[in-house]
Short mmCIF file of C-alpha atoms in Angstrom, two decimals:
data_model
loop_
_atom_site.label_atom_id
_atom_site.label_comp_id
_atom_site.label_asym_id
_atom_site.label_seq_id
_atom_site.Cartn_x
_atom_site.Cartn_y
_atom_site.Cartn_z
CA UNK F 1 -0.17 -1.68 -9.76
CA UNK F 2 -1.56 -2.37 -6.27
CA UNK F 3 0.85 -3.28 -3.44
CA UNK F 4 0.83 -3.85 0.29
CA UNK F 5 3.57 -3.18 2.82
CA UNK F 6 3.60 -3.67 6.58
CA UNK F 7 4.48 -2.28 10.04
CA UNK F 8 3.30 -2.54 13.76
CA UNK F 9 1.30 -0.41 16.18
CA UNK F 10 3.11 1.12 19.11
CA UNK F 11 2.66 3.95 21.57
CA UNK F 12 -1.09 3.48 21.92
CA UNK F 13 -3.39 5.42 24.21
CA UNK F 14 -7.16 5.75 24.66
CA UNK F 15 -8.99 9.04 24.35
CA UNK F 16 -11.78 10.08 26.74
CA UNK F 17 -14.27 8.90 24.09
CA UNK F 18 -12.68 5.45 23.91
CA UNK F 19 -10.86 5.87 20.60
CA UNK F 20 -7.37 4.38 20.24
CA UNK F 21 -4.61 6.76 19.19
CA UNK F 22 -1.42 5.06 18.02
CA UNK F 23 1.94 5.65 16.37
CA UNK F 24 3.15 3.40 13.57
CA UNK F 25 5.78 3.00 10.91
CA UNK F 26 4.68 1.91 7.46
CA UNK F 27 6.33 1.74 4.06
CA UNK F 28 10.10 1.66 4.03
CA UNK F 29 12.80 2.33 1.53
CA UNK F 30 14.99 -0.39 0.06
CA UNK F 31 14.45 -3.78 -1.54
CA UNK F 32 11.26 -5.81 -1.09
CA UNK F 33 10.83 -9.32 -2.47
CA UNK F 34 7.61 -10.16 -4.34
CA UNK F 35 6.36 -13.38 -5.89
CA UNK F 36 6.72 -13.04 -9.67
CA UNK F 37 3.08 -13.94 -10.34
CA UNK F 38 1.95 -11.04 -8.09
CA UNK F 39 3.75 -8.42 -10.16
CA UNK F 40 3.07 -9.72 -13.66
CA UNK F 41 6.22 -11.86 -14.04
CA UNK F 42 5.00 -15.46 -13.48
CA UNK F 43 8.19 -16.82 -15.05
CA UNK F 44 10.18 -15.50 -12.06
CA UNK F 45 9.85 -17.08 -8.63
CA UNK F 46 10.90 -13.88 -6.85
CA UNK F 47 11.18 -10.29 -8.08
CA UNK F 48 13.41 -7.81 -6.21
CA UNK F 49 11.63 -4.45 -6.16
CA UNK F 50 13.48 -1.31 -5.09
CA UNK F 51 11.67 1.48 -3.28
CA UNK F 52 13.99 4.54 -3.54
CA UNK F 53 13.91 7.11 -0.74
CA UNK F 54 13.11 9.91 -3.19
CA UNK F 55 9.88 8.08 -4.09
CA UNK F 56 8.90 6.90 -0.58
CA UNK F 57 9.44 10.38 0.87
CA UNK F 58 8.19 12.38 -2.12
CA UNK F 59 5.78 15.11 -1.04
CA UNK F 60 2.86 13.62 -3.01
CA UNK F 61 3.49 10.17 -1.55
CA UNK F 62 3.64 11.43 2.05
CA UNK F 63 0.58 13.62 1.47
CA UNK F 64 -1.42 10.58 0.30
CA UNK F 65 -1.25 9.16 3.86
CA UNK F 66 -3.16 12.12 5.31
CA UNK F 67 -6.58 10.87 6.46
CA UNK F 68 -6.11 7.53 4.66
CA UNK F 69 -8.60 4.97 5.99
CA UNK F 70 -7.54 2.17 8.33
CA UNK F 71 -9.22 -1.22 7.70
CA UNK F 72 -9.24 -4.61 9.40
CA UNK F 73 -7.25 -6.81 7.01
CA UNK F 74 -7.03 -5.81 3.36
CA UNK F 75 -10.35 -5.37 1.59
CA UNK F 76 -10.92 -7.08 -1.75
CA UNK F 77 -11.13 -3.67 -3.43
CA UNK F 78 -9.71 -0.19 -3.05
CA UNK F 79 -11.29 1.92 -0.32
CA UNK F 80 -13.34 4.74 -1.87
CA UNK F 81 -16.13 7.12 -0.83
CA UNK F 82 -18.58 4.44 -2.01
CA UNK F 83 -17.39 1.74 0.42
CA UNK F 84 -15.53 3.67 3.15
CA UNK F 85 -18.38 3.39 5.64
CA UNK F 86 -18.38 -0.42 5.37
CA UNK F 87 -14.57 -0.85 5.42
CA UNK F 88 -12.93 1.84 7.57
CA UNK F 89 -12.30 1.43 11.31
CA UNK F 90 -10.20 4.58 11.66
CA UNK F 91 -7.77 6.79 9.79
CA UNK F 92 -4.30 8.21 9.61
CA UNK F 93 -4.68 11.35 11.71
CA UNK F 94 -2.26 13.88 10.28
CA UNK F 95 0.68 14.20 7.97
CA UNK F 96 3.10 11.32 7.57
CA UNK F 97 6.78 12.05 8.06
CA UNK F 98 10.16 10.49 7.45
CA UNK F 99 11.52 8.27 10.26
CA UNK F 100 14.87 6.89 9.09
CA UNK F 101 14.06 4.45 6.27
CA UNK F 102 10.36 4.35 7.29
CA UNK F 103 7.29 6.57 7.04
CA UNK F 104 5.97 7.48 10.54
CA UNK F 105 2.19 7.74 10.97
CA UNK F 106 -0.14 8.91 13.72
CA UNK F 107 -3.35 6.82 13.63
CA UNK F 108 -6.73 6.83 15.29
CA UNK F 109 -8.97 3.77 15.46
CA UNK F 110 -12.63 4.51 16.16
CA UNK F 111 -14.28 1.10 15.89
CA UNK F 112 -14.66 -0.78 19.21
CA UNK F 113 -14.08 -4.26 17.70
CA UNK F 114 -10.94 -3.06 15.89
CA UNK F 115 -9.64 -1.42 19.07
CA UNK F 116 -10.22 -4.65 21.02
CA UNK F 117 -8.41 -6.65 18.31
CA UNK F 118 -5.39 -4.34 18.52
CA UNK F 119 -5.37 -4.36 22.31
CA UNK F 120 -5.47 -8.17 22.36
CA UNK F 121 -2.57 -8.62 19.96
CA UNK F 122 -3.50 -7.88 16.35
CA UNK F 123 -1.02 -5.01 16.23
CA UNK F 124 0.52 -5.05 12.78
CA UNK F 125 -0.27 -2.82 9.82
CA UNK F 126 -0.03 -3.34 6.10
CA UNK F 127 -0.19 -0.38 3.73
CA UNK F 128 -2.33 -0.87 0.64
CA UNK F 129 -1.09 1.43 -2.11
CA UNK F 130 -0.77 1.94 -5.83
CA UNK F 131 2.42 2.78 -7.63
CA UNK F 132 4.10 2.69 -10.98
CA UNK F 133 6.38 -0.33 -11.34
CA UNK F 134 9.32 0.43 -13.63
CA UNK F 135 11.01 -2.71 -14.94
CA UNK F 136 14.75 -2.80 -15.47
CA UNK F 137 17.74 -4.32 -13.73
CA UNK F 138 19.72 -2.02 -11.51
CA UNK F 139 21.75 -1.69 -8.34
CA UNK F 140 20.84 0.35 -5.26
CA UNK F 141 23.31 2.91 -3.86
CA UNK F 142 24.29 0.32 -1.21
CA UNK F 143 25.01 -2.34 -3.86
CA UNK F 144 21.86 -4.51 -3.88
CA UNK F 145 20.59 -5.75 -7.24
CA UNK F 146 16.95 -5.18 -8.22
CA UNK F 147 14.59 -6.15 -11.07
CA UNK F 148 12.19 -3.20 -10.89
CA UNK F 149 11.59 0.00 -8.93
CA UNK F 150 8.51 1.71 -7.58
CA UNK F 151 7.60 5.31 -8.30
CA UNK F 152 4.55 7.54 -7.77
CA UNK F 153 3.55 5.72 -4.57
CA UNK F 154 0.03 6.65 -3.38
CA UNK F 155 -1.58 5.14 -0.29
CA UNK F 156 -5.14 3.82 -0.47
CA UNK F 157 -5.51 2.36 3.05
CA UNK F 158 -3.69 0.85 6.02
CA UNK F 159 -4.87 -2.59 7.10
CA UNK F 160 -4.58 -3.97 10.63
CA UNK F 161 -3.36 -7.56 10.10
CA UNK F 162 -2.37 -10.56 12.19
CA UNK F 163 1.27 -10.96 11.10
CA UNK F 164 3.57 -8.65 9.17
CA UNK F 165 5.58 -10.28 6.41
CA UNK F 166 8.17 -7.54 6.83
CA UNK F 167 8.60 -8.49 10.49
CA UNK F 168 7.56 -6.85 13.70
CA UNK F 169 9.37 -3.60 12.90
CA UNK F 170 6.61 -2.98 10.40
CA UNK F 171 3.78 -2.59 12.90
CA UNK F 172 0.24 -1.45 13.15
CA UNK F 173 2.18 -4.56 9.31
CA UNK F 174 1.93 -6.90 6.44
CA UNK F 175 0.05 -10.14 6.32
CA UNK F 176 -1.68 -12.41 3.86
CA UNK F 177 -3.48 -10.08 1.55
CA UNK F 178 -6.29 -9.90 -0.96
CA UNK F 179 -5.83 -6.33 -2.15
CA UNK F 180 -2.49 -6.34 -3.99
CA UNK F 181 1.03 -7.70 -4.22
CA UNK F 182 2.78 -8.22 -0.88
CA UNK F 183 6.45 -8.71 -0.07
CA UNK F 184 7.55 -12.33 0.33
CA UNK F 185 9.41 -13.32 3.45
CA UNK F 186 12.30 -15.72 3.05
CA UNK F 187 12.89 -15.96 6.83
CA UNK F 188 11.01 -15.31 10.02
CA UNK F 189 13.59 -12.69 11.06
CA UNK F 190 12.62 -9.09 11.57
CA UNK F 191 13.71 -6.83 8.74
#
C-alpha cells in the first residue's frame, strides 16, 4: 500500500554551485490517523495505524532513504528511472538515521525553482512510501489502541509540500497528496 508522511526542512545552506543542502526529519514511530477510504476500509471514518520503531528503524527501511528522489508535491505515480528526470528536484544525500522517534535525513535540492520555493516558505516534506499494512486490533507499548500496523516500509520519494498534516515538526512534511494515503489531522496542533 502507498502512504505519505511529513516533516519540515531545517538547517539549510547553499553550496558554491547554488544547491541547497538541508537537514530534515521524516517518518516517525507511533500512531497515525488515516481516513478509512484511503486504506481500504471505507466503512470506518478514521483508522489508527501503528508504525512500530522496529519497522521504522529497520535496516532495510533506513537504507531505502539513501538517494531517494525529492519532488515538488507528490507525483501522481511512483518515482522510477522512467520518470525521475521529469519529477526529481534533488535527493536524500546519504544514509538516514534514527533521531528519537523520527528518521533524520540529509537532503540536497538541485533545482533552482524548488530551492526558491523552499527559501520563500514551502519548507515541509512528505515521505511517499510503500509498506505492508497488517490489519488487527492491538495496543502500543505506551497503551494506545490501533486498528492496523505498518511493516516493510520502503521509501519511494520525499515531496516538498506547502503544509504538513503532521505539523511543523515534520518538516522539509505532509500535505494534500495524490500519491498515497496520508495521515489525517484532527487539530492544527503540532504533533
